[in-house]
Amino acid sequence: MTGAHEASSKDKKVKKKVFLGEEDVLSLALSVGQTQEDSAQQKKEKNSKPKELAKGKASGSRKHSERKDKLAETKTLLASKRAKAKKEKAKQRKESQKGSAVSQSTRVSAATTTKPTRKSVSFA
């Protein structure tokens, strides 16, 4: 099989390389350069359009940042209110414990004054 393959390749005519003339090379270079410039110009136009829209959106982004600032401020305010409420609860708890402690101590002192006598204990 390899022999048949070699025979068919010898039958083909060998094409010689054809070089372009100087004018053809210059025209080809100009054509390529023009195509690249056109594509660069199109990209530039595409990119410039969103920038114009972005100018209009700049005020929108400021509004967005203002909203974020307001939200953060509100969250901070709510957190401070919660902290104050928590402190108030703690104060009330302490005051109620102090009040109950005072009343317990008066109860204990009253109980000790009513029982001056001791009971006798016998061991068996």
PDB file of N, CA and C in Angstrom, residues 6-86:
ATOM      1  N   GLU A   6       3.099   6.207  -2.794  1.00  0.00           N
ATOM      2  CA  GLU A   6       4.268   6.939  -3.297  1.00  0.00           C
ATOM      3  C   GLU A   6       4.135   7.213  -4.783  1.00  0.00           C
ATOM      4  N   ALA A   7       3.585   6.331  -5.509  1.00  0.00           N
ATOM      5  CA  ALA A   7       3.448   6.498  -6.953  1.00  0.00           C
ATOM      6  C   ALA A   7       2.498   7.635  -7.268  1.00  0.00           C
ATOM      7  N   SER A   8       1.413   7.773  -6.510  1.00  0.00           N
ATOM      8  CA  SER A   8       0.450   8.830  -6.788  1.00  0.00           C
ATOM      9  C   SER A   8       1.034  10.201  -6.456  1.00  0.00           C
ATOM     10  N   SER A   9       1.909  10.278  -5.444  1.00  0.00           N
ATOM     11  CA  SER A   9       2.494  11.561  -5.088  1.00  0.00           C
ATOM     12  C   SER A   9       3.508  12.008  -6.140  1.00  0.00           C
ATOM     13  N   LYS A  10       4.137  11.088  -6.855  1.00  0.00           N
ATOM     14  CA  LYS A  10       5.095  11.452  -7.895  1.00  0.00           C
ATOM     15  C   LYS A  10       4.369  11.962  -9.129  1.00  0.00           C
ATOM     16  N   ASP A  11       3.150  11.517  -9.349  1.00  0.00           N
ATOM     17  CA  ASP A  11       2.383  11.937 -10.519  1.00  0.00           C
ATOM     18  C   ASP A  11       1.917  13.379 -10.410  1.00  0.00           C
ATOM     19  N   LYS A  12       1.774  13.870  -9.200  1.00  0.00           N
ATOM     20  CA  LYS A  12       1.304  15.253  -9.023  1.00  0.00           C
ATOM     21  C   LYS A  12       2.380  16.218  -9.469  1.00  0.00           C
ATOM     22  N   LYS A  13       1.919  17.341 -10.020  1.00  0.00           N
ATOM     23  CA  LYS A  13       2.869  18.375 -10.430  1.00  0.00           C
ATOM     24  C   LYS A  13       3.224  19.221  -9.222  1.00  0.00           C
ATOM     25  N   VAL A  14       4.455  19.568  -9.112  1.00  0.00           N
ATOM     26  CA  VAL A  14       4.917  20.399  -8.018  1.00  0.00           C
ATOM     27  C   VAL A  14       4.652  21.840  -8.389  1.00  0.00           C
ATOM     28  N   LYS A  15       3.904  22.561  -7.509  1.00  0.00           N
ATOM     29  CA  LYS A  15       3.600  23.967  -7.775  1.00  0.00           C
ATOM     30  C   LYS A  15       4.723  24.807  -7.221  1.00  0.00           C
ATOM     31  N   LYS A  16       5.135  25.756  -7.995  1.00  0.00           N
ATOM     32  CA  LYS A  16       6.188  26.654  -7.538  1.00  0.00           C
ATOM     33  C   LYS A  16       5.559  27.786  -6.743  1.00  0.00           C
ATOM     34  N   LYS A  17       6.318  28.303  -5.809  1.00  0.00           N
ATOM     35  CA  LYS A  17       5.838  29.420  -5.003  1.00  0.00           C
ATOM     36  C   LYS A  17       5.792  30.660  -5.856  1.00  0.00           C
ATOM     37  N   VAL A  18       4.692  31.401  -5.727  1.00  0.00           N
ATOM     38  CA  VAL A  18       4.537  32.626  -6.497  1.00  0.00           C
ATOM     39  C   VAL A  18       4.638  33.795  -5.523  1.00  0.00           C
ATOM     40  N   PHE A  19       5.551  34.694  -5.746  1.00  0.00           N
ATOM     41  CA  PHE A  19       5.732  35.849  -4.894  1.00  0.00           C
ATOM     42  C   PHE A  19       5.032  37.039  -5.524  1.00  0.00           C
ATOM     43  N   LEU A  20       4.489  37.900  -4.680  1.00  0.00           N
ATOM     44  CA  LEU A  20       3.782  39.079  -5.174  1.00  0.00           C
ATOM     45  C   LEU A  20       4.786  40.168  -5.522  1.00  0.00           C
ATOM     46  N   GLY A  21       4.344  41.031  -6.386  1.00  0.00           N
ATOM     47  CA  GLY A  21       5.195  42.163  -6.741  1.00  0.00           C
ATOM     48  C   GLY A  21       5.131  43.220  -5.659  1.00  0.00           C
ATOM     49  N   GLU A  22       5.978  44.227  -5.777  1.00  0.00           N
ATOM     50  CA  GLU A  22       6.036  45.269  -4.758  1.00  0.00           C
ATOM     51  C   GLU A  22       4.721  46.025  -4.646  1.00  0.00           C
ATOM     52  N   GLU A  23       4.095  46.303  -5.766  1.00  0.00           N
ATOM     53  CA  GLU A  23       2.824  47.037  -5.746  1.00  0.00           C
ATOM     54  C   GLU A  23       1.734  46.210  -5.075  1.00  0.00           C
ATOM     55  N   ASP A  24       1.748  44.916  -5.361  1.00  0.00           N
ATOM     56  CA  ASP A  24       0.745  44.047  -4.749  1.00  0.00           C
ATOM     57  C   ASP A  24       0.922  43.971  -3.231  1.00  0.00           C
ATOM     58  N   VAL A  25       2.156  43.936  -2.783  1.00  0.00           N
ATOM     59  CA  VAL A  25       2.443  43.880  -1.355  1.00  0.00           C
ATOM     60  C   VAL A  25       1.964  45.155  -0.674  1.00  0.00           C
ATOM     61  N   LEU A  26       2.247  46.288  -1.295  1.00  0.00           N
ATOM     62  CA  LEU A  26       1.826  47.566  -0.713  1.00  0.00           C
ATOM     63  C   LEU A  26       0.305  47.669  -0.653  1.00  0.00           C
ATOM     64  N   SER A  27      -0.368  47.265  -1.718  1.00  0.00           N
ATOM     65  CA  SER A  27      -1.839  47.340  -1.723  1.00  0.00           C
ATOM     66  C   SER A  27      -2.429  46.388  -0.671  1.00  0.00           C
ATOM     67  N   LEU A  28      -1.820  45.227  -0.503  1.00  0.00           N
ATOM     68  CA  LEU A  28      -2.281  44.285   0.514  1.00  0.00           C
ATOM     69  C   LEU A  28      -2.090  44.868   1.917  1.00  0.00           C
ATOM     70  N   ALA A  29      -0.946  45.485   2.150  1.00  0.00           N
ATOM     71  CA  ALA A  29      -0.672  46.096   3.452  1.00  0.00           C
ATOM     72  C   ALA A  29      -1.650  47.226   3.728  1.00  0.00           C
ATOM     73  N   LEU A  30      -1.945  48.038   2.706  1.00  0.00           N
ATOM     74  CA  LEU A  30      -2.911  49.125   2.882  1.00  0.00           C
ATOM     75  C   LEU A  30      -4.300  48.573   3.199  1.00  0.00           C
ATOM     76  N   SER A  31      -4.657  47.509   2.521  1.00  0.00           N
ATOM     77  CA  SER A  31      -5.964  46.895   2.739  1.00  0.00           C
ATOM     78  C   SER A  31      -6.089  46.363   4.167  1.00  0.00           C
ATOM     79  N   VAL A  32      -5.054  45.680   4.636  1.00  0.00           N
ATOM     80  CA  VAL A  32      -5.063  45.141   5.988  1.00  0.00           C
ATOM     81  C   VAL A  32      -5.109  46.275   7.010  1.00  0.00           C
ATOM     82  N   GLY A  33      -4.316  47.293   6.785  1.00  0.00           N
ATOM     83  CA  GLY A  33      -4.293  48.444   7.698  1.00  0.00           C
ATOM     84  C   GLY A  33      -5.646  49.134   7.756  1.00  0.00           C
ATOM     85  N   GLN A  34      -6.270  49.324   6.604  1.00  0.00           N
ATOM     86  CA  GLN A  34      -7.582  49.982   6.552  1.00  0.00           C
ATOM     87  C   GLN A  34      -8.636  49.148   7.297  1.00  0.00           C
ATOM     88  N   THR A  35      -8.577  47.846   7.115  1.00  0.00           N
ATOM     89  CA  THR A  35      -9.532  46.953   7.794  1.00  0.00           C
ATOM     90  C   THR A  35      -9.367  47.045   9.307  1.00  0.00           C
ATOM     91  N   GLN A  36      -8.129  47.070   9.774  1.00  0.00           N
ATOM     92  CA  GLN A  36      -7.877  47.167  11.212  1.00  0.00           C
ATOM     93  C   GLN A  36      -8.349  48.511  11.760  1.00  0.00           C
ATOM     94  N   GLU A  37      -8.117  49.580  11.005  1.00  0.00           N
ATOM     95  CA  GLU A  37      -8.567  50.898  11.449  1.00  0.00           C
ATOM     96  C   GLU A  37     -10.086  50.959  11.534  1.00  0.00           C
ATOM     97  N   ASP A  38     -10.748  50.355  10.542  1.00  0.00           N
ATOM     98  CA  ASP A  38     -12.211  50.347  10.554  1.00  0.00           C
ATOM     99  C   ASP A  38     -12.747  49.588  11.771  1.00  0.00           C
ATOM    100  N   SER A  39     -12.158  48.440  12.049  1.00  0.00           N
ATOM    101  CA  SER A  39     -12.630  47.659  13.197  1.00  0.00           C
ATOM    102  C   SER A  39     -12.343  48.399  14.514  1.00  0.00           C
ATOM    103  N   ALA A  40     -11.214  49.079  14.604  1.00  0.00           N
ATOM    104  CA  ALA A  40     -10.888  49.854  15.802  1.00  0.00           C
ATOM    105  C   ALA A  40     -11.871  51.006  15.969  1.00  0.00           C
ATOM    106  N   GLN A  41     -12.234  51.654  14.850  1.00  0.00           N
ATOM    107  CA  GLN A  41     -13.198  52.759  14.896  1.00  0.00           C
ATOM    108  C   GLN A  41     -14.570  52.254  15.371  1.00  0.00           C
ATOM    109  N   GLN A  42     -14.977  51.098  14.878  1.00  0.00           N
ATOM    110  CA  GLN A  42     -16.263  50.536  15.291  1.00  0.00           C
ATOM    111  C   GLN A  42     -16.268  50.212  16.782  1.00  0.00           C
ATOM    112  N   LYS A  43     -15.166  49.656  17.264  1.00  0.00           N
ATOM    113  CA  LYS A  43     -15.070  49.351  18.692  1.00  0.00           C
ATOM    114  C   LYS A  43     -15.129  50.630  19.518  1.00  0.00           C
ATOM    115  N   LYS A  44     -14.475  51.664  19.014  1.00  0.00           N
ATOM    116  CA  LYS A  44     -14.455  52.939  19.718  1.00  0.00           C
ATOM    117  C   LYS A  44     -15.861  53.508  19.812  1.00  0.00           C
ATOM    118  N   GLU A  45     -16.619  53.430  18.717  1.00  0.00           N
ATOM    119  CA  GLU A  45     -17.986  53.933  18.722  1.00  0.00           C
ATOM    120  C   GLU A  45     -18.868  53.131  19.678  1.00  0.00           C
ATOM    121  N   LYS A  46     -18.681  51.819  19.689  1.00  0.00           N
ATOM    122  CA  LYS A  46     -19.472  50.986  20.595  1.00  0.00           C
ATOM    123  C   LYS A  46     -19.186  51.343  22.046  1.00  0.00           C
ATOM    124  N   ASN A  47     -17.912  51.553  22.350  1.00  0.00           N
ATOM    125  CA  ASN A  47     -17.534  51.852  23.732  1.00  0.00           C
ATOM    126  C   ASN A  47     -17.921  53.256  24.152  1.00  0.00           C
ATOM    127  N   SER A  48     -18.031  54.177  23.200  1.00  0.00           N
ATOM    128  CA  SER A  48     -18.372  55.557  23.557  1.00  0.00           C
ATOM    129  C   SER A  48     -19.845  55.685  23.893  1.00  0.00           C
ATOM    130  N   LYS A  49     -20.706  54.876  23.312  1.00  0.00           N
ATOM    131  CA  LYS A  49     -22.137  54.970  23.584  1.00  0.00           C
ATOM    132  C   LYS A  49     -22.471  54.653  25.034  1.00  0.00           C
ATOM    133  N   PRO A  50     -21.962  53.587  25.609  1.00  0.00           N
ATOM    134  CA  PRO A  50     -22.280  53.323  27.014  1.00  0.00           C
ATOM    135  C   PRO A  50     -21.757  54.401  27.955  1.00  0.00           C
ATOM    136  N   LYS A  51     -20.675  55.058  27.592  1.00  0.00           N
ATOM    137  CA  LYS A  51     -20.150  56.121  28.456  1.00  0.00           C
ATOM    138  C   LYS A  51     -21.128  57.269  28.536  1.00  0.00           C
ATOM    139  N   GLU A  52     -21.798  57.577  27.416  1.00  0.00           N
ATOM    140  CA  GLU A  52     -22.785  58.649  27.432  1.00  0.00           C
ATOM    141  C   GLU A  52     -23.950  58.254  28.335  1.00  0.00           C
ATOM    142  N   LEU A  53     -24.340  56.992  28.284  1.00  0.00           N
ATOM    143  CA  LEU A  53     -25.409  56.517  29.135  1.00  0.00           C
ATOM    144  C   LEU A  53     -24.951  56.481  30.587  1.00  0.00           C
ATOM    145  N   ALA A  54     -23.683  56.193  30.779  1.00  0.00           N
ATOM    146  CA  ALA A  54     -23.149  56.128  32.135  1.00  0.00           C
ATOM    147  C   ALA A  54     -23.203  57.503  32.803  1.00  0.00           C
ATOM    148  N   LYS A  55     -23.073  58.565  32.012  1.00  0.00           N
ATOM    149  CA  LYS A  55     -23.182  59.908  32.584  1.00  0.00           C
ATOM    150  C   LYS A  55     -24.564  60.118  33.170  1.00  0.00           C
ATOM    151  N   GLY A  56     -25.585  59.629  32.487  1.00  0.00           N
ATOM    152  CA  GLY A  56     -26.943  59.718  32.992  1.00  0.00           C
ATOM    153  C   GLY A  56     -27.141  58.834  34.207  1.00  0.00           C
ATOM    154  N   LYS A  57     -26.452  57.726  34.257  1.00  0.00           N
ATOM    155  CA  LYS A  57     -26.570  56.795  35.372  1.00  0.00           C
ATOM    156  C   LYS A  57     -25.778  57.262  36.583  1.00  0.00           C
ATOM    157  N   ALA A  58     -24.895  58.229  36.409  1.00  0.00           N
ATOM    158  CA  ALA A  58     -24.081  58.695  37.527  1.00  0.00           C
ATOM    159  C   ALA A  58     -24.977  59.229  38.638  1.00  0.00           C
ATOM    160  N   SER A  59     -26.031  59.958  38.263  1.00  0.00           N
ATOM    161  CA  SER A  59     -26.932  60.467  39.279  1.00  0.00           C
ATOM    162  C   SER A  59     -27.674  59.307  39.935  1.00  0.00           C
ATOM    163  N   GLY A  60     -27.971  58.270  39.146  1.00  0.00           N
ATOM    164  CA  GLY A  60     -28.611  57.085  39.690  1.00  0.00           C
ATOM    165  C   GLY A  60     -27.715  56.379  40.687  1.00  0.00           C
ATOM    166  N   SER A  61     -26.431  56.330  40.391  1.00  0.00           N
ATOM    167  CA  SER A  61     -25.512  55.679  41.323  1.00  0.00           C
ATOM    168  C   SER A  61     -25.369  56.508  42.596  1.00  0.00           C
ATOM    169  N   ARG A  62     -25.457  57.828  42.457  1.00  0.00           N
ATOM    170  CA  ARG A  62     -25.425  58.668  43.652  1.00  0.00           C
ATOM    171  C   ARG A  62     -26.661  58.410  44.505  1.00  0.00           C
ATOM    172  N   LYS A  63     -27.802  58.263  43.830  1.00  0.00           N
ATOM    173  CA  LYS A  63     -29.031  57.963  44.564  1.00  0.00           C
ATOM    174  C   LYS A  63     -28.876  56.631  45.277  1.00  0.00           C
ATOM    175  N   HIS A  64     -28.264  55.695  44.572  1.00  0.00           N
ATOM    176  CA  HIS A  64     -28.063  54.373  45.162  1.00  0.00           C
ATOM    177  C   HIS A  64     -27.180  54.478  46.395  1.00  0.00           C
ATOM    178  N   SER A  65     -26.114  55.263  46.304  1.00  0.00           N
ATOM    179  CA  SER A  65     -25.226  55.398  47.453  1.00  0.00           C
ATOM    180  C   SER A  65     -25.934  56.163  48.576  1.00  0.00           C
ATOM    181  N   GLU A  66     -26.771  57.130  48.215  1.00  0.00           N
ATOM    182  CA  GLU A  66     -27.531  57.853  49.238  1.00  0.00           C
ATOM    183  C   GLU A  66     -28.487  56.904  49.941  1.00  0.00           C
ATOM    184  N   ARG A  67     -29.095  56.012  49.170  1.00  0.00           N
ATOM    185  CA  ARG A  67     -29.999  55.026  49.760  1.00  0.00           C
ATOM    186  C   ARG A  67     -29.237  54.114  50.713  1.00  0.00           C
ATOM    187  N   LYS A  68     -28.046  53.703  50.274  1.00  0.00           N
ATOM    188  CA  LYS A  68     -27.232  52.834  51.139  1.00  0.00           C
ATOM    189  C   LYS A  68     -26.870  53.572  52.428  1.00  0.00           C
ATOM    190  N   ASP A  69     -26.497  54.847  52.297  1.00  0.00           N
ATOM    191  CA  ASP A  69     -26.138  55.635  53.474  1.00  0.00           C
ATOM    192  C   ASP A  69     -27.327  55.751  54.427  1.00  0.00           C
ATOM    193  N   LYS A  70     -28.499  56.020  53.843  1.00  0.00           N
ATOM    194  CA  LYS A  70     -29.698  56.173  54.672  1.00  0.00           C
ATOM    195  C   LYS A  70     -30.041  54.858  55.366  1.00  0.00           C
ATOM    196  N   LEU A  71     -29.899  53.755  54.639  1.00  0.00           N
ATOM    197  CA  LEU A  71     -30.158  52.442  55.211  1.00  0.00           C
ATOM    198  C   LEU A  71     -29.199  52.148  56.358  1.00  0.00           C
ATOM    199  N   ALA A  72     -27.936  52.456  56.138  1.00  0.00           N
ATOM    200  CA  ALA A  72     -26.931  52.226  57.187  1.00  0.00           C
ATOM    201  C   ALA A  72     -27.237  53.083  58.414  1.00  0.00           C
ATOM    202  N   GLU A  73     -27.653  54.316  58.188  1.00  0.00           N
ATOM    203  CA  GLU A  73     -27.993  55.219  59.291  1.00  0.00           C
ATOM    204  C   GLU A  73     -29.191  54.671  60.074  1.00  0.00           C
ATOM    205  N   THR A  74     -30.182  54.196  59.338  1.00  0.00           N
ATOM    206  CA  THR A  74     -31.370  53.635  59.983  1.00  0.00           C
ATOM    207  C   THR A  74     -31.011  52.403  60.799  1.00  0.00           C
ATOM    208  N   LYS A  75     -30.165  51.541  60.231  1.00  0.00           N
ATOM    209  CA  LYS A  75     -29.746  50.350  60.961  1.00  0.00           C
ATOM    210  C   LYS A  75     -29.007  50.721  62.246  1.00  0.00           C
ATOM    211  N   THR A  76     -28.159  51.728  62.152  1.00  0.00           N
ATOM    212  CA  THR A  76     -27.410  52.169  63.323  1.00  0.00           C
ATOM    213  C   THR A  76     -28.355  52.705  64.390  1.00  0.00           C
ATOM    214  N   LEU A  77     -29.343  53.476  63.957  1.00  0.00           N
ATOM    215  CA  LEU A  77     -30.321  54.042  64.881  1.00  0.00           C
ATOM    216  C   LEU A  77     -31.108  52.936  65.581  1.00  0.00           C
ATOM    217  N   LEU A  78     -31.531  51.944  64.811  1.00  0.00           N
ATOM    218  CA  LEU A  78     -32.274  50.833  65.405  1.00  0.00           C
ATOM    219  C   LEU A  78     -31.408  50.047  66.391  1.00  0.00           C
ATOM    220  N   ALA A  79     -30.153  49.854  66.037  1.00  0.00           N
ATOM    221  CA  ALA A  79     -29.244  49.122  66.931  1.00  0.00           C
ATOM    222  C   ALA A  79     -29.053  49.886  68.242  1.00  0.00           C
ATOM    223  N   SER A  80     -28.930  51.204  68.162  1.00  0.00           N
ATOM    224  CA  SER A  80     -28.760  51.995  69.379  1.00  0.00           C
ATOM    225  C   SER A  80     -30.024  51.943  70.237  1.00  0.00           C
ATOM    226  N   LYS A  81     -31.206  51.958  69.589  1.00  0.00           N
ATOM    227  CA  LYS A  81     -32.453  51.850  70.350  1.00  0.00           C
ATOM    228  C   LYS A  81     -32.539  50.508  71.065  1.00  0.00           C
ATOM    229  N   ARG A  82     -32.137  49.435  70.359  1.00  0.00           N
ATOM    230  CA  ARG A  82     -32.153  48.115  70.976  1.00  0.00           C
ATOM    231  C   ARG A  82     -31.199  48.063  72.166  1.00  0.00           C
ATOM    232  N   ALA A  83     -30.031  48.683  72.015  1.00  0.00           N
ATOM    233  CA  ALA A  83     -29.043  48.682  73.103  1.00  0.00           C
ATOM    234  C   ALA A  83     -29.592  49.444  74.315  1.00  0.00           C
ATOM    235  N   LYS A  84     -30.249  50.578  74.065  1.00  0.00           N
ATOM    236  CA  LYS A  84     -30.830  51.348  75.177  1.00  0.00           C
ATOM    237  C   LYS A  84     -31.914  50.548  75.886  1.00  0.00           C
ATOM    238  N   ALA A  85     -32.762  49.879  75.107  1.00  0.00           N
ATOM    239  CA  ALA A  85     -33.832  49.080  75.697  1.00  0.00           C
ATOM    240  C   ALA A  85     -33.248  47.950  76.544  1.00  0.00           C
ATOM    241  N   LYS A  86     -32.174  47.355  76.063  1.00  0.00           N
ATOM    242  CA  LYS A  86     -31.525  46.269  76.797  1.00  0.00           C
ATOM    243  C   LYS A  86     -30.954  46.779  78.123  1.00  0.00           C
TER     244      LYS A  86
END
